[in-house]
Coordinates of C-alpha atoms in Angstrom, one line a residue:
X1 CA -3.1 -26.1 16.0
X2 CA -2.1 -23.1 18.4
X3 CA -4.6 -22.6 21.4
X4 CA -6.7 -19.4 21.2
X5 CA -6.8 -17.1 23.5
X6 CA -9.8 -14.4 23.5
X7 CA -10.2 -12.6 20.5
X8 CA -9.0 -15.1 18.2
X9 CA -5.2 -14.3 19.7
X10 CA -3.1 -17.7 19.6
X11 CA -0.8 -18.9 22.2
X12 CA 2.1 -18.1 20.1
X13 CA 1.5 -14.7 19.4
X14 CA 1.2 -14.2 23.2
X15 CA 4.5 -15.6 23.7
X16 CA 5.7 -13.3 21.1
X17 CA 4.2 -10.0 22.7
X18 CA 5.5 -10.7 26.1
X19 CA 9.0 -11.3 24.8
X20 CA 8.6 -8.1 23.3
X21 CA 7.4 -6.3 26.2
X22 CA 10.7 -7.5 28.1
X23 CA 13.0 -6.0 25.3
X24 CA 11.0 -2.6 25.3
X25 CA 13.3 -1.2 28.0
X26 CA 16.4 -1.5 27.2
X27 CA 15.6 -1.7 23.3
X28 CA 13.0 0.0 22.4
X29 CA 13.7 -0.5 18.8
X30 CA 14.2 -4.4 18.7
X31 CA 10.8 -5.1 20.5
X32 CA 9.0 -4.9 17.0
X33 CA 11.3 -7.5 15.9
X34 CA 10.2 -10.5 16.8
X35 CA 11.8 -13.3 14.7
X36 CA 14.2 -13.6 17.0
X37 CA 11.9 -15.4 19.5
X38 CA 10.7 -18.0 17.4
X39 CA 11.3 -21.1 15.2
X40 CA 10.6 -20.4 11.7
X41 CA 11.4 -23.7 10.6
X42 CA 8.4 -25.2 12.6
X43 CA 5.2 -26.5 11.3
X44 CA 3.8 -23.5 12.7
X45 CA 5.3 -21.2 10.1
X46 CA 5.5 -23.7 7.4
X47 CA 2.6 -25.1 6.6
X48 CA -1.4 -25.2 6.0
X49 CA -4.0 -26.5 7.3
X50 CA -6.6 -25.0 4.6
X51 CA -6.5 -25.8 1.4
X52 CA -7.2 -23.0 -1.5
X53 CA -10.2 -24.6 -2.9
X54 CA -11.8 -24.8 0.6
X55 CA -10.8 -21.6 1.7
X56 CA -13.0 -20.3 -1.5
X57 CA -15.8 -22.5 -0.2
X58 CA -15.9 -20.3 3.2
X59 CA -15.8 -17.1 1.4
X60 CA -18.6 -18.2 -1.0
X61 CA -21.1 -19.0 2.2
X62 CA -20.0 -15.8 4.0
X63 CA -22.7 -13.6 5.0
X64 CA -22.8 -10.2 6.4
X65 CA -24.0 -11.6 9.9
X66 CA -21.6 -15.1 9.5
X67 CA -18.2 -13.5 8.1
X68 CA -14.8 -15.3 7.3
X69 CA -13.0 -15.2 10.1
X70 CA -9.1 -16.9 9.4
X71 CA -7.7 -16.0 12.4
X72 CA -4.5 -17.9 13.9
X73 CA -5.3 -20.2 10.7
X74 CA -2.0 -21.7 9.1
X75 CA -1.9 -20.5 6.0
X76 CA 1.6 -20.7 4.7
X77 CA 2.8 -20.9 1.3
X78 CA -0.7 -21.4 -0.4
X79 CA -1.8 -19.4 -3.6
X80 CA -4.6 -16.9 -2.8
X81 CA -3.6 -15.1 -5.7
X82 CA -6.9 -12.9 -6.6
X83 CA -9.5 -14.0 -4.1
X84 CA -11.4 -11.0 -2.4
X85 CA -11.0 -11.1 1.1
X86 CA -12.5 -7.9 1.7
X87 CA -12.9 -7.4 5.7
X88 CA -12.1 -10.8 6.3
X89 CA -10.0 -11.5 9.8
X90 CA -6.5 -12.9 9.6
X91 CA -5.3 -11.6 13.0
X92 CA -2.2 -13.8 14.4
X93 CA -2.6 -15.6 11.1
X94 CA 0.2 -17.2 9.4
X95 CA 1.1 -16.5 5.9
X96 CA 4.7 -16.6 5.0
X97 CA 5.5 -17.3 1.8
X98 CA 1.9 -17.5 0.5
X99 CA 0.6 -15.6 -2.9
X100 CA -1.7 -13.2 -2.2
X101 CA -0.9 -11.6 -5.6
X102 CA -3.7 -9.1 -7.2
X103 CA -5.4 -9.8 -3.8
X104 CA -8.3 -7.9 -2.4
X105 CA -7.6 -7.1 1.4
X106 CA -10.0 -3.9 1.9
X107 CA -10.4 -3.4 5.2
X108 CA -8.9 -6.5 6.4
X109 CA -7.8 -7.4 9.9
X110 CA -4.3 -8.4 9.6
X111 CA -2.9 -7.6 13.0
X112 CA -0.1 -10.1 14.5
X113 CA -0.3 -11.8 11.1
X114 CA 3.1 -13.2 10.2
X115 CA 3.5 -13.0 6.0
X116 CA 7.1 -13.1 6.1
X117 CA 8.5 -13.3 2.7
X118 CA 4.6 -13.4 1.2
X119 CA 3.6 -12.0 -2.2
X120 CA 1.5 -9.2 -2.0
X121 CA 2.3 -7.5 -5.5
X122 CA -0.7 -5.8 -7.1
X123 CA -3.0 -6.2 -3.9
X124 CA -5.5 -4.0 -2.5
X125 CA -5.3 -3.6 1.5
X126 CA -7.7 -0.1 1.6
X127 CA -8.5 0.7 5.0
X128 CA -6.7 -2.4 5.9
X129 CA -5.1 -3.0 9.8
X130 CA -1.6 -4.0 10.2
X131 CA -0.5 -3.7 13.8
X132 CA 2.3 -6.1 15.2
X133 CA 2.3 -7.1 11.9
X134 CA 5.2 -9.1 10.2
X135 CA 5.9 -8.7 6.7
X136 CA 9.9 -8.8 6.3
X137 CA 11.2 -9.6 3.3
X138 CA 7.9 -9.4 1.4
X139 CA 7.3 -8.7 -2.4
X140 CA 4.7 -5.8 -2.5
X141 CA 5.3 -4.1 -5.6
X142 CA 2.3 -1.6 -6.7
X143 CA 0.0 -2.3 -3.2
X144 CA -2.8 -0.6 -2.3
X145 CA -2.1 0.8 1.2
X146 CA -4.4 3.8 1.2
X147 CA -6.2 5.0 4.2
X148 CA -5.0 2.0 6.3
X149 CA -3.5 1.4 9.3
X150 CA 0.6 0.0 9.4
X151 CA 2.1 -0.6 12.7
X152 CA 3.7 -3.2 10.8
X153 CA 7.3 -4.5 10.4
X154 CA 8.0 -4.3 6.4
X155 CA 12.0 -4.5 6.8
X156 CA 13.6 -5.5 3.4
X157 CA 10.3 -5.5 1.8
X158 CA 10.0 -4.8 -2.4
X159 CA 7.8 -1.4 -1.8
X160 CA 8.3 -0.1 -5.5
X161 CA 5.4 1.5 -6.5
X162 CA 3.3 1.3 -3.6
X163 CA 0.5 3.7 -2.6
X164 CA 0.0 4.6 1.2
X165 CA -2.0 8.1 0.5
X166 CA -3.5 8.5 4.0
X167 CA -2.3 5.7 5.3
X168 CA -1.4 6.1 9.6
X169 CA 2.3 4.9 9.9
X170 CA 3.0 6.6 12.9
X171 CA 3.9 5.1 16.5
X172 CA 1.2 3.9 19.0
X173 CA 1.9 6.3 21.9
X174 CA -1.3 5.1 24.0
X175 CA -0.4 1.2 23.7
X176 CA 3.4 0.5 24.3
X177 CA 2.8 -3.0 25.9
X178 CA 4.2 -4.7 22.9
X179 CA 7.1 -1.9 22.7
X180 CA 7.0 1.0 20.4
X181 CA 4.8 0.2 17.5
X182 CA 4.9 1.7 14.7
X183 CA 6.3 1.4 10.6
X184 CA 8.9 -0.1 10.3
X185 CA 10.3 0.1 6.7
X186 CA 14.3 -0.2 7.4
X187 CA 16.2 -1.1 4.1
X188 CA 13.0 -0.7 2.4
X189 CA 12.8 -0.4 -1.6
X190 CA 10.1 2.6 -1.8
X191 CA 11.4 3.7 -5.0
X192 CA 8.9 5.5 -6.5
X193 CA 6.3 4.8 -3.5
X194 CA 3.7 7.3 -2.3
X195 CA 2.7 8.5 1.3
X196 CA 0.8 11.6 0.0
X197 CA -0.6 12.8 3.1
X198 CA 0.7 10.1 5.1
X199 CA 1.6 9.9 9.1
X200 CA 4.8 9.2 8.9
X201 CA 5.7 10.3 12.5
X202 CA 8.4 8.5 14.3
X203 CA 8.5 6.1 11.7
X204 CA 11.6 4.0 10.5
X205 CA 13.0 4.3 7.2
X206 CA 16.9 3.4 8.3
X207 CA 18.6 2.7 4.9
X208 CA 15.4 2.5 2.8
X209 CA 15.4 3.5 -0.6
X210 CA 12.8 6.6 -1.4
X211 CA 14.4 8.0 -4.4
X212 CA 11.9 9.1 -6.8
X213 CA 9.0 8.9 -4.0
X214 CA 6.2 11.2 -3.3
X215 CA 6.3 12.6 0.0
X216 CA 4.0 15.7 -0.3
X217 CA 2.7 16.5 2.9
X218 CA 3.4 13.5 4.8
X219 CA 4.4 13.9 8.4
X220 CA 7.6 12.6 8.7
X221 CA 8.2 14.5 12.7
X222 CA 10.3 12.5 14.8
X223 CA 11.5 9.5 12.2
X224 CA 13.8 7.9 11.3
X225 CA 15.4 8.5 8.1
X226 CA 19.5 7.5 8.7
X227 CA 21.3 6.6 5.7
X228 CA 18.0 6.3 3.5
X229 CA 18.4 7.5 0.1
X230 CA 15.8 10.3 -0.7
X231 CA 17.4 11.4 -4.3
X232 CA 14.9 12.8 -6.4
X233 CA 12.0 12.3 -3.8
X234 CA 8.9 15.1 -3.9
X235 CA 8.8 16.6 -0.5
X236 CA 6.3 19.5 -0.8
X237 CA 4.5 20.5 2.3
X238 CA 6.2 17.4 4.1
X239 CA 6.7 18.0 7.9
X240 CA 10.2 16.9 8.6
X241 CA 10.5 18.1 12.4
X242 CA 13.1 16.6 15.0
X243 CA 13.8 13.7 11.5
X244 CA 16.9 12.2 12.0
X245 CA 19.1 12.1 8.4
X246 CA 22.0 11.4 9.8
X247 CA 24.0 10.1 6.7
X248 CA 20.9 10.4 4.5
X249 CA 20.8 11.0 1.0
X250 CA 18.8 14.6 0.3
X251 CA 19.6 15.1 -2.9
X252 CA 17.2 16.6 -6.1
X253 CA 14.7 16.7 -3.7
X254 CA 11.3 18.3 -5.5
X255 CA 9.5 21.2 -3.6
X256 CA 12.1 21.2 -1.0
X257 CA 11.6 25.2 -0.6
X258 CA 8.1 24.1 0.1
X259 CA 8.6 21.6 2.8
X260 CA 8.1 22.4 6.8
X261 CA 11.1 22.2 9.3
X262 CA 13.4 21.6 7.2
X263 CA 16.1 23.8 9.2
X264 CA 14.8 21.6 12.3
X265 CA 16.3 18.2 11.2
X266 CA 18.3 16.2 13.6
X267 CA 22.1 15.6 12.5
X268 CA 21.7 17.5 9.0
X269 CA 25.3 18.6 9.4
X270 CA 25.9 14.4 8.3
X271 CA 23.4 14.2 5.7
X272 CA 24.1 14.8 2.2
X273 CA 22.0 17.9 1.3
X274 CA 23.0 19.6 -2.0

């Protein structure tokens, strides 16, 4: 059992953040990834120390004044497939590899969770938080992401379909203790994904996959869009100021007469823009 430290905030995920901190100056860009601190192959990440059927139990007694609060809980590889977790804490929780399929997460706390490789397809995280969160190599096919909050790490993640209208992607320019956090979305599938309205701003989407994706007016100033592929993406009204596309794919692009900035794009002269 990790030791807790205020706010629910285990020993681990301390270790992890001042690592972090110590990257943040020479590389700003590696201090949101933490895996390299860390044993995955430890108990910590591996297993559970709930079961499903009692985990049910505490959401059945939950009251509005007595909540469920699963935070730094071990959680790993169990099925929660369907359960309504609806504002329920998981901060510095662990759930890699658990199903969380068809899963209601509205206006969850999820921040410093770890779901590495975790099944999220079909869930609902409205008005979720996701800050320092780790969700590499997840399967999140058709989520629910509107309105909510991602300062998360979703690297290699199965995006297809997802929904982040209104979601807040951008970087957390008043707390930089833990490094630069923001979305991190590098080699992303997004195909067909939607960030209507979205802050997108200083974002990562290095070698992500967008083609097909709705972008209208998301802010997309200051990110990171090298190598992504873009083909056939709606970009009407999106803000693309100081976005890097160096070797970026900007092909078909819907509404692109429509979208802002477009002539202030950092190393367009390497993109591929028909």
């Amino acid at each position: 059992m990790p030791i807790k430290l205020g706010r629910g905030v285990s020993c681990a995920a301390l270790t992890i953040c001042a690592a972090a901190f110590f990257t943040t100056a020479n590389h700003p860009a590696a201090a949101q990834d933490m895996t390299q601190y860390l044993d995955l192959q430890s108990a910590e990440f591996t297993t559970a120390e709930l079961t499903r059927a009692e985990i049910e139990t505490l959401l059945s007694n939950a009251t509005t004044e007595k909540p469920v609060d699963l935070s730094a809980k071990r959680l790993n590889g169990l099925d929660l497939s369907g359960l309504d977790f609806s504002g329920v804490k998981f901060q510095a929780a662990r759930l890699n590899g658990t199903n969380l399929k068809n899963a209601i997460l509205d206006r969850a706390m999820l921040d410093q969770a770890w779901a590495l490789k975790a099944d999220l397809s079909g869930a609902s995280l409205k008005g979720a938080s996701l800050f320092a969160t780790q969700l590499m190599d997840a399967t999140m096919v058709g989520v629910n992401f509107e309105d909510a909050r991602i300062a998360a790490d979703m690297s290699r993640a199965n995006l297809k379909n997802a929904n982040f209208k209104g979601a807040d992607l951008s970087a957390d320019m008043t707390n930089q203790s833990m490094g630069l956090m923001r979305g991190v979305l590098k080699s992303a599938d997004l195909q067909s994904a939607s960030f209507e309205n979205a802050n997108m701003a200083r974002v990562v989407l290095e070698y992500a996959s967008l083609r097909g994706a709705n972008l209208t007016n998301a802010k997309l100033m200051g990110s990171e869009i090298g190598g992504a592929d873009l083909r056939g993406a709606n970009v009407s009204g999106a803000d693309f100021a100081d976005a890097d596309v160096n070797s970026a794919k900007l092909l078909n692009l819907v509404g692109r007469d429509k979208a802002l900035h477009f002539d202030q794009l950092k190393n367009a002269d390497r993109a591929f823009i028909d």
